[in-house]
CSV table of C-alpha atoms and ligand atoms in Angstrom, one decimal:
chain,number,residue,atom,x,y,z
A,26,MET,CA,13.8,3.7,-10.9
A,27,ASP,CA,10.4,5.2,-10.4
A,28,ALA,CA,8.7,3.0,-13.0
A,29,GLY,CA,6.1,5.5,-14.0
A,30,ASN,CA,8.6,7.9,-15.2
A,31,SER,CA,10.0,5.6,-17.9
A,32,ASN,CA,8.4,7.4,-20.8
A,33,TYR,CA,10.1,10.6,-19.8
A,34,HIS,CA,13.4,8.7,-19.7
A,35,ARG,CA,12.8,7.1,-23.1
A,36,CYS,CA,12.3,10.5,-24.7
A,37,ARG,CA,15.5,11.8,-23.1
A,38,GLN,CA,17.5,8.8,-24.1
A,39,ALA,CA,16.3,9.0,-27.7
A,40,GLY,CA,17.6,12.6,-27.7
A,41,LYS,CA,14.2,13.8,-28.7
A,42,THR,CA,12.3,16.8,-27.5
A,43,LEU,CA,10.0,15.6,-24.7
A,44,LYS,CA,6.7,14.3,-26.0
A,45,TYR,CA,4.7,15.5,-23.0
A,46,ARG,CA,3.2,19.0,-23.0
A,47,TYR,CA,3.0,18.6,-19.3
A,48,GLU,CA,6.2,16.9,-18.2
A,49,PHE,CA,6.0,14.7,-15.1
A,50,PHE,CA,9.3,15.9,-13.8
A,51,LYS,CA,12.0,18.4,-14.7
A,52,HIS,CA,15.2,18.9,-12.7
A,53,ASP,CA,16.4,22.4,-11.8
A,54,LEU,CA,20.1,21.8,-12.1
A,55,GLY,CA,22.1,24.6,-13.9
A,56,ALA,CA,24.9,27.1,-13.6
A,57,ALA,CA,25.7,26.5,-9.9
A,58,GLU,CA,26.0,22.7,-10.4
A,59,LEU,CA,28.1,23.2,-13.5
A,60,ALA,CA,30.5,25.4,-11.6
A,61,GLU,CA,30.9,22.8,-8.8
A,62,VAL,CA,31.5,20.0,-11.4
A,63,GLU,CA,34.1,22.2,-13.2
A,64,ASP,CA,35.9,22.7,-9.9
A,65,VAL,CA,36.2,18.9,-9.6
A,66,LEU,CA,37.4,18.5,-13.2
A,67,LYS,CA,40.1,21.1,-12.5
A,68,GLY,CA,41.4,18.9,-9.7
A,69,VAL,CA,42.9,15.4,-9.6
A,70,ILE,CA,40.5,13.3,-7.6
A,71,LEU,CA,37.3,12.3,-9.5
A,72,THR,CA,36.3,9.6,-7.1
A,73,THR,CA,35.4,9.9,-3.4
A,74,GLY,CA,37.2,12.8,-2.0
A,75,GLU,CA,36.9,16.4,-0.7
A,76,LYS,CA,33.5,17.2,-2.4
A,77,THR,CA,32.1,13.9,-1.0
A,78,LYS,CA,33.2,14.8,2.5
A,79,GLN,CA,31.9,18.3,2.2
A,80,PHE,CA,28.5,17.0,1.1
A,81,GLU,CA,28.5,14.5,3.9
A,82,THR,CA,29.2,17.2,6.5
A,83,LEU,CA,26.5,19.5,5.1
A,84,PHE,CA,24.0,16.7,4.6
A,85,ALA,CA,24.5,15.4,8.2
A,86,GLU,CA,23.9,19.0,9.3
A,87,TYR,CA,20.7,19.4,7.2
A,88,THR,CA,19.2,16.1,8.5
A,89,GLY,CA,20.2,16.8,12.1
A,90,ARG,CA,22.4,13.8,12.5
A,91,LYS,CA,26.0,13.4,13.6
A,92,TYR,CA,27.2,11.3,10.7
A,93,ALA,CA,26.4,10.9,7.0
A,94,VAL,CA,27.8,8.4,4.5
A,95,ALA,CA,27.3,9.2,0.8
A,96,VAL,CA,26.7,6.2,-1.5
A,97,THR,CA,25.5,5.5,-5.0
A,98,SER,CA,21.8,5.0,-4.2
A,99,CYS,CA,19.1,4.8,-1.5
A,100,THR,CA,19.0,1.0,-2.2
A,101,ALA,CA,22.7,0.9,-1.2
A,102,ALA,CA,22.1,3.0,1.8
A,103,LEU,CA,19.3,0.7,3.0
A,104,HIS,CA,21.4,-2.4,2.2
A,105,LEU,CA,24.4,-1.1,4.2
A,106,SER,CA,22.1,-0.1,7.1
A,107,LEU,CA,21.0,-3.8,7.5
A,108,LEU,CA,24.6,-5.1,7.0
A,109,ALA,CA,26.0,-2.7,9.6
A,110,HIS,CA,23.9,-4.5,12.2
A,111,ASP,CA,24.6,-8.0,10.8
A,112,ILE,CA,21.1,-8.7,9.5
A,113,GLY,CA,21.1,-11.6,7.1
A,114,PRO,CA,19.9,-15.1,6.3
A,115,GLY,CA,17.3,-16.4,8.8
A,116,ASP,CA,16.3,-12.9,9.8
A,117,GLU,CA,13.1,-11.0,9.0
A,118,VAL,CA,12.6,-7.3,8.4
A,119,ILE,CA,9.1,-5.8,8.5
A,120,THR,CA,8.2,-3.3,5.7
A,121,THR,CA,5.4,-2.1,3.5
A,122,PRO,CA,3.9,-3.5,0.3
A,123,MET,CA,3.1,0.1,-0.8
A,124,THR,CA,6.7,1.2,-1.8
A,125,PHE,CA,9.2,1.0,-4.6
A,126,ILE,CA,10.5,-2.5,-5.0
A,127,ALA,CA,14.0,-1.3,-4.0
A,128,THR,CA,12.9,-1.2,-0.3
A,129,ALA,CA,12.2,-4.9,-0.3
A,130,LEU,CA,15.2,-5.7,-2.5
A,131,SER,CA,17.6,-4.1,0.0
A,132,ILE,CA,16.4,-6.6,2.6
A,133,MET,CA,16.6,-9.5,0.2
A,134,LYS,CA,20.2,-8.6,-0.8
A,135,THR,CA,21.2,-9.5,2.7
A,136,GLY,CA,19.5,-12.9,2.6
A,137,ALA,CA,16.9,-11.7,5.1
A,138,LYS,CA,13.2,-11.9,4.4
A,139,PRO,CA,10.9,-8.9,3.9
A,140,VAL,CA,7.8,-9.4,5.9
A,141,LEU,CA,5.0,-7.1,4.6
A,142,VAL,CA,2.4,-5.4,6.7
A,143,ASP,CA,-0.7,-3.7,5.1
A,144,VAL,CA,-1.0,0.1,5.0
A,145,GLU,CA,-3.4,2.7,6.3
A,146,PRO,CA,-6.2,3.1,3.8
A,147,ASP,CA,-6.1,6.9,3.9
A,148,THR,CA,-2.3,7.5,3.6
A,149,GLY,CA,-0.6,4.4,2.2
A,150,ASN,CA,1.8,4.4,5.1
A,151,ILE,CA,2.5,1.2,7.0
A,152,ASP,CA,-0.4,0.5,9.4
A,153,PHE,CA,1.1,0.6,12.9
A,154,ASP,CA,-1.8,-1.3,14.4
A,155,GLN,CA,-1.0,-4.3,12.3
A,156,LEU,CA,2.7,-4.3,13.0
A,157,ASP,CA,2.8,-6.5,16.0
A,158,SER,CA,0.8,-9.3,14.3
A,159,ALA,CA,3.8,-9.6,11.9
A,160,LEU,CA,6.4,-10.1,14.7
A,161,THR,CA,8.2,-13.4,15.0
A,162,LYS,CA,11.3,-14.7,16.9
A,163,ARG,CA,13.2,-13.9,13.7
A,164,THR,CA,12.1,-10.3,13.4
A,165,LYS,CA,15.2,-8.0,13.6
A,166,ALA,CA,14.1,-4.7,12.2
A,167,ILE,CA,11.4,-2.5,10.8
A,168,MET,CA,11.9,-0.5,7.5
A,169,PRO,CA,9.2,2.1,7.3
A,170,VAL,CA,8.7,4.3,4.2
A,171,HIS,CA,7.4,7.9,4.6
A,172,LEU,CA,5.2,7.6,1.5
A,173,TYR,CA,5.0,10.6,-0.9
A,174,GLY,CA,6.6,12.7,1.9
A,175,LEU,CA,4.0,12.1,4.7
A,176,MET,CA,5.9,10.9,7.7
A,177,CYS,CA,4.9,7.7,9.6
A,178,ASP,CA,4.2,8.0,13.3
A,179,MET,CA,7.6,7.1,14.6
A,180,LYS,CA,7.0,7.4,18.3
A,181,PRO,CA,4.9,4.3,18.8
A,182,MET,CA,7.0,2.5,16.3
A,183,ARG,CA,10.2,3.3,18.3
A,184,HIS,CA,8.4,2.2,21.5
A,185,LEU,CA,7.4,-1.2,19.9
A,186,ALA,CA,10.9,-1.6,18.5
A,187,ASN,CA,12.5,-1.0,21.9
A,188,MET,CA,10.2,-3.5,23.5
A,189,TYR,CA,11.3,-6.3,21.1
A,190,GLY,CA,14.9,-5.2,20.6
A,191,LEU,CA,14.4,-4.2,16.9
A,192,LYS,CA,16.3,-1.8,14.8
A,193,ILE,CA,14.5,0.8,12.6
A,194,TYR,CA,15.8,1.7,9.2
A,195,GLU,CA,13.9,4.6,7.7
A,196,ASP,CA,13.4,4.7,3.9
A,197,CYS,CA,13.5,8.5,3.4
A,198,ALA,CA,13.5,8.5,-0.4
A,199,HIS,CA,10.4,10.7,-0.4
A,200,SER,CA,10.9,12.5,2.9
A,201,LEU,CA,14.0,14.8,2.8
A,202,GLU,CA,12.0,17.7,4.2
A,203,SER,CA,9.2,15.9,6.2
A,204,ARG,CA,8.2,16.6,9.8
A,205,ARG,CA,5.7,15.1,12.2
A,206,ASP,CA,5.0,16.4,15.7
A,207,GLY,CA,8.1,18.5,15.3
A,208,MET,CA,10.2,15.4,14.6
A,209,ARG,CA,12.1,14.6,11.4
A,210,PRO,CA,12.9,11.3,9.7
A,211,GLY,CA,16.0,9.8,11.4
A,212,ASP,CA,15.2,11.3,14.8
A,213,LEU,CA,14.0,7.9,16.1
A,214,GLY,CA,15.4,5.6,13.5
A,215,ASP,CA,18.8,3.8,13.8
A,216,THR,CA,19.6,5.0,10.3
A,217,ALA,CA,17.8,7.0,7.7
A,218,SER,CA,18.4,6.5,4.0
A,219,TYR,CA,17.9,9.0,1.2
A,220,SER,CA,17.8,8.8,-2.5
A,221,PHE,CA,19.3,11.3,-5.0
A,222,PHE,CA,17.8,9.5,-8.0
A,223,ALA,CA,16.9,11.6,-11.0
A,224,THR,CA,13.4,12.5,-9.8
A,225,LYS,CA,14.1,13.0,-6.1
A,226,ALA,CA,14.1,16.3,-4.1
A,227,ILE,CA,17.8,16.7,-4.7
A,228,THR,CA,19.5,14.7,-7.4
A,229,CYS,CA,22.8,13.8,-9.0
A,230,GLY,CA,21.2,11.3,-11.4
A,231,GLU,CA,22.0,8.3,-9.2
A,232,GLY,CA,23.0,8.7,-5.6
A,233,GLY,CA,22.1,8.2,-2.0
A,234,ALA,CA,23.1,8.7,1.6
A,235,VAL,CA,22.7,7.1,5.0
A,236,VAL,CA,22.7,9.1,8.2
A,237,THR,CA,23.0,8.0,11.9
A,238,ASP,CA,23.9,9.3,15.3
A,239,ASP,CA,25.7,6.1,16.3
A,240,GLU,CA,29.5,6.2,15.9
A,241,ALA,CA,30.0,2.4,15.7
A,242,THR,CA,27.3,2.2,13.0
A,243,TYR,CA,28.9,5.0,11.1
A,244,ARG,CA,32.4,3.4,11.2
A,245,LYS,CA,30.9,0.1,9.9
A,246,LEU,CA,28.9,1.9,7.2
A,247,LYS,CA,32.1,3.6,5.9
A,248,LEU,CA,34.0,0.3,5.7
A,249,LEU,CA,31.0,-1.5,4.0
A,250,ARG,CA,30.6,1.3,1.5
A,251,LEU,CA,34.0,0.6,-0.2
A,252,HIS,CA,35.0,-3.1,-0.2
A,253,GLY,CA,35.8,-3.0,3.5
A,254,LEU,CA,39.0,-1.1,2.7
A,255,THR,CA,40.6,0.8,5.5
A,256,LYS,CA,41.7,3.6,3.2
A,257,THR,CA,40.1,5.3,0.2
A,258,ALA,CA,42.2,6.0,-3.0
A,259,GLU,CA,42.5,9.6,-1.8
A,260,ASP,CA,43.5,8.6,1.8
A,261,ARG,CA,46.2,6.2,0.4
A,262,HIS,CA,48.0,9.1,-1.3
A,263,ARG,CA,47.4,12.0,1.1
A,264,GLU,CA,50.8,11.8,2.9
A,265,GLY,CA,53.0,9.5,0.9
A,266,TYR,CA,51.7,6.1,0.1
A,267,GLN,CA,49.7,4.2,2.7
A,268,HIS,CA,48.9,0.5,2.5
A,269,TRP,CA,45.3,-0.6,3.0
A,270,ASP,CA,43.8,-3.6,4.7
A,271,VAL,CA,40.4,-5.3,4.4
A,272,GLU,CA,38.7,-5.8,7.7
A,273,LEU,CA,35.3,-7.0,6.5
A,274,PHE,CA,33.4,-8.0,3.4
A,275,GLY,CA,32.2,-4.8,1.8
A,276,TRP,CA,30.5,-3.5,-1.3
A,277,LYS,CA,31.2,-0.9,-4.0
A,278,TYR,CA,28.8,1.8,-3.1
A,279,ASN,CA,31.0,5.0,-2.7
A,280,MET,CA,29.7,8.3,-4.0
A,281,ASP,CA,32.3,10.2,-6.1
A,282,ASN,CA,33.3,13.8,-6.2
A,283,ILE,CA,31.3,14.5,-9.3
A,284,GLN,CA,28.1,13.3,-7.9
A,285,ALA,CA,28.7,15.2,-4.7
A,286,ALA,CA,29.5,18.4,-6.7
A,287,LEU,CA,26.1,18.2,-8.4
A,288,LEU,CA,24.4,17.9,-5.0
A,289,LEU,CA,26.2,20.7,-3.1
A,290,PRO,CA,24.4,23.7,-4.6
A,291,GLN,CA,21.0,22.0,-4.3
A,292,LEU,CA,21.2,21.9,-0.5
A,293,LYS,CA,20.6,25.6,-0.5
A,294,ARG,CA,17.4,25.2,-2.5
A,295,ILE,CA,15.7,22.5,-0.4
A,296,SER,CA,13.4,24.7,1.5
A,297,SER,CA,12.4,27.0,-1.3
A,298,ASN,CA,11.8,23.9,-3.6
A,299,VAL,CA,9.5,22.1,-1.1
A,300,GLU,CA,7.5,25.3,-0.6
A,301,LYS,CA,7.0,25.5,-4.4
A,302,ARG,CA,5.9,21.9,-4.5
A,303,GLN,CA,3.5,22.5,-1.6
A,304,ASN,CA,2.0,25.5,-3.4
A,305,LEU,CA,1.5,23.4,-6.5
A,306,ALA,CA,-0.1,20.6,-4.5
A,307,ALA,CA,-2.5,23.2,-3.0
A,308,THR,CA,-3.5,24.2,-6.5
A,309,TYR,CA,-4.2,20.6,-7.4
A,310,ASP,CA,-6.2,20.2,-4.2
A,311,ARG,CA,-8.3,23.3,-5.0
A,312,GLU,CA,-9.0,21.9,-8.5
A,313,LEU,CA,-9.7,18.3,-7.5
A,314,ASP,CA,-11.1,18.4,-3.9
A,315,GLY,CA,-14.6,17.1,-3.7
A,316,HIS,CA,-14.7,15.5,-7.1
A,317,PRO,CA,-16.9,12.3,-6.8
A,318,LEU,CA,-14.6,10.1,-8.9
A,319,ILE,CA,-11.2,11.4,-7.9
A,320,ARG,CA,-9.9,10.7,-4.4
A,321,LYS,CA,-6.5,11.1,-2.9
A,322,PRO,CA,-4.4,10.3,0.2
A,323,VAL,CA,-5.0,12.6,3.1
A,324,ASN,CA,-2.5,14.8,4.9
A,325,ARG,CA,-2.3,14.6,8.7
A,326,PRO,CA,-2.5,17.9,10.6
A,327,GLU,CA,0.5,17.0,12.7
A,328,CYS,CA,2.6,16.6,9.5
A,329,PHE,CA,4.7,18.9,7.3
A,330,HIS,CA,4.2,17.1,4.0
A,331,ALA,CA,7.3,17.0,1.8
A,332,ARG,CA,5.1,16.6,-1.3
A,333,HIS,CA,7.6,14.4,-3.2
A,334,LEU,CA,4.7,13.2,-5.3
A,335,TYR,CA,1.1,14.3,-5.9
A,336,THR,CA,-1.0,11.2,-6.3
A,337,VAL,CA,-4.7,10.7,-7.0
A,338,TRP,CA,-7.0,7.6,-6.8
A,339,VAL,CA,-9.5,7.0,-9.6
A,340,PRO,CA,-11.8,3.9,-9.8
A,341,ALA,CA,-9.7,0.8,-10.4
A,342,ALA,CA,-11.9,-0.3,-13.4
A,343,ILE,CA,-10.9,2.8,-15.4
A,344,ARG,CA,-7.4,3.5,-14.0
A,345,ASP,CA,-5.4,2.1,-16.9
A,346,ARG,CA,-7.7,3.8,-19.5
A,347,VAL,CA,-7.2,7.1,-17.6
A,348,ILE,CA,-3.5,6.7,-17.9
A,349,GLU,CA,-3.8,6.0,-21.7
A,350,GLN,CA,-5.9,9.1,-22.1
A,351,LEU,CA,-3.6,11.3,-20.0
A,352,ILE,CA,-0.7,10.3,-22.2
A,353,LYS,CA,-2.7,11.0,-25.4
A,354,ASN,CA,-3.4,14.4,-23.9
A,355,GLY,CA,0.3,15.1,-23.4
A,356,VAL,CA,0.3,14.6,-19.6
A,357,GLY,CA,3.3,12.8,-18.2
A,358,MET,CA,2.4,10.6,-15.3
A,359,GLY,CA,3.7,7.8,-13.0
A,360,VAL,CA,2.3,4.9,-10.9
A,361,ASN,CA,3.6,5.0,-7.4
A,362,TYR,CA,3.1,2.2,-6.8
A,363,ARG,CA,1.4,-1.1,-7.7
A,364,ALA,CA,1.6,-3.2,-4.5
A,365,ILE,CA,5.0,-5.0,-4.5
A,366,HIS,CA,3.7,-8.3,-3.1
A,367,LEU,CA,2.1,-8.8,-6.5
A,368,THR,CA,5.4,-8.7,-8.4
A,369,THR,CA,6.3,-12.1,-9.9
A,370,LEU,CA,9.5,-12.2,-7.8
A,371,LEU,CA,7.8,-11.8,-4.4
A,372,MET,CA,4.8,-14.0,-5.3
A,373,GLU,CA,7.1,-16.8,-6.4
A,374,LYS,CA,9.7,-16.5,-3.6
A,375,TYR,CA,7.4,-15.9,-0.6
A,376,GLY,CA,4.0,-17.1,-1.8
A,377,TYR,CA,2.3,-13.7,-1.5
A,378,LYS,CA,-1.0,-13.4,-3.4
A,379,ARG,CA,-3.8,-11.0,-4.2
A,380,GLY,CA,-5.9,-10.6,-1.1
A,381,ASP,CA,-3.0,-10.5,1.3
A,382,PHE,CA,-2.9,-6.7,1.7
A,383,PRO,CA,-6.2,-5.2,0.6
A,384,ASN,CA,-5.4,-1.6,1.4
A,385,ALA,CA,-2.1,-1.6,-0.6
A,386,GLU,CA,-3.8,-3.5,-3.4
A,387,ARG,CA,-6.7,-1.0,-3.6
A,388,ILE,CA,-4.2,2.0,-3.7
A,389,GLY,CA,-2.0,0.2,-6.2
A,390,ASP,CA,-5.0,-0.4,-8.5
A,391,GLU,CA,-6.3,3.2,-8.3
A,392,THR,CA,-3.2,5.4,-8.1
A,393,ILE,CA,-1.8,7.8,-10.6
A,394,SER,CA,0.9,10.4,-9.9
A,395,LEU,CA,0.5,13.7,-11.6
A,396,PRO,CA,3.2,16.1,-12.8
A,397,LEU,CA,5.0,17.9,-10.0
A,398,TYR,CA,8.4,19.6,-9.8
A,399,PRO,CA,9.5,22.8,-8.2
A,400,ASN,CA,9.5,25.0,-11.2
A,401,MET,CA,6.4,23.7,-12.8
A,402,PRO,CA,4.1,26.6,-13.8
A,403,GLU,CA,1.0,26.8,-11.7
A,404,LYS,CA,-1.2,26.7,-14.9
A,405,ASN,CA,0.1,23.2,-15.6
A,406,ALA,CA,-1.5,22.0,-12.3
A,407,ILE,CA,-4.7,23.7,-13.2
A,408,GLU,CA,-4.8,22.4,-16.8
A,409,VAL,CA,-3.7,18.9,-15.9
A,410,SER,CA,-6.5,18.8,-13.2
A,411,GLN,CA,-9.1,19.9,-15.8
A,412,ILE,CA,-7.8,17.3,-18.3
A,413,LEU,CA,-8.0,14.6,-15.7
A,414,LYS,CA,-11.5,15.5,-14.6
A,415,LYS,CA,-12.8,15.4,-18.2
A,416,ILE,CA,-11.1,12.1,-18.9
A,417,VAL,CA,-12.5,10.5,-15.7
A,418,GLU,CA,-16.0,11.8,-16.3
A,419,GLU,CA,-16.0,10.5,-19.8
A,420,LEU,CA,-14.8,7.0,-18.8
A,421,ALA,CA,-16.9,6.5,-15.7
B,502,PLP,C1,13.5,6.0,-5.3
B,502,PLP,C2,13.2,5.1,-4.1
B,502,PLP,C3,14.1,4.1,-3.6
B,502,PLP,C4,15.4,3.8,-4.3
B,502,PLP,O1,16.2,4.8,-4.5
B,502,PLP,P1,17.5,4.6,-5.4
B,502,PLP,O2,18.4,5.8,-5.0
B,502,PLP,O3,17.1,4.7,-6.8
B,502,PLP,O4,18.1,3.3,-5.0
B,502,PLP,C5,13.7,3.4,-2.5
B,502,PLP,N1,12.6,3.6,-1.9
B,502,PLP,C6,11.7,4.5,-2.3
B,502,PLP,C7,10.4,4.7,-1.6
B,502,PLP,C8,11.9,5.3,-3.5
B,502,PLP,O5,11.0,6.1,-4.0
């Protein structure tokens, strides 16, 4: 999960009222979602069935792809993308150190090695100019992350991938609504993977989907999603009983009807919600732009920013004390992300160390994510900005 949101979750789990005056995230699920779930409960099939199929059809349509496969997480979607093209032990997949650890873990689950490439200092997205220096004979694919909703430049990446026969698996956990030069995530990737985790643009608590235009990939993804079974529980009973076979080694990643029911009404709110987040981000910008101690990632003029997160950079020497003071002042926050090559797991397994990716490290040491969700009152963005400025000025 988004590590920075753990306080919020602890409050919820304890059944307490939220302790933050300015919550980091609040979902907007309500009556429409309840009605869809009720519809499932009135039927017989709780697991993967008609609602899942309906969601897949509409989600493929929304993302502009031919096929969508609904799964239980974005991690699963990325894992299956790699498996669908037989990536495994001995292979290398290039990705970014400035992402959630799940991106790298999806590669490691196959037995392949995540090879990290440093990020652009001004956006936090993988630095295309450093990509070819990471290529080896074992490189099979690139897994870019469109960080915070700012899309990577996919045209040169596709060109490079074609030159070396590489696949591209896009991690779109932040970029449901993103555009760049009129293109969308998934337009140039072999697959694009989405997250419906609790704090993502649309959510069913836990969920994900992978989309593709390639029919063979789609067929394999569908098998891999459910044990490699040739028939789902619903299929087996549709017209009398049907026996199933197992054609390949698969996983247990199928999205059920209840999760799909929660997602269906949210598809209609995607564009109004991203607009609300963009307006709130503009308010933050107005309040924080030009402050000598508070910097932030840039937007690119050719991009439609999905604004999944609003992050700022404060001096590394005071970052953790700023966090402490934000919390004391009732401001929920997150850290997206500390550079993942400095996790114990990746340092021990691959020998990564501090100094390997200076741009990712600098961002990881300075970053704080501020509260942002579609129905957040505008005054929260103004007040949080004022609180942040005061804290930073006092600590600097
Ligand atoms: C949330 C997230 C994931 C993982 O999503 P799950 O659905 O929780 O598996 C992967 N990558 C990024 C960049 C994320 O933010």
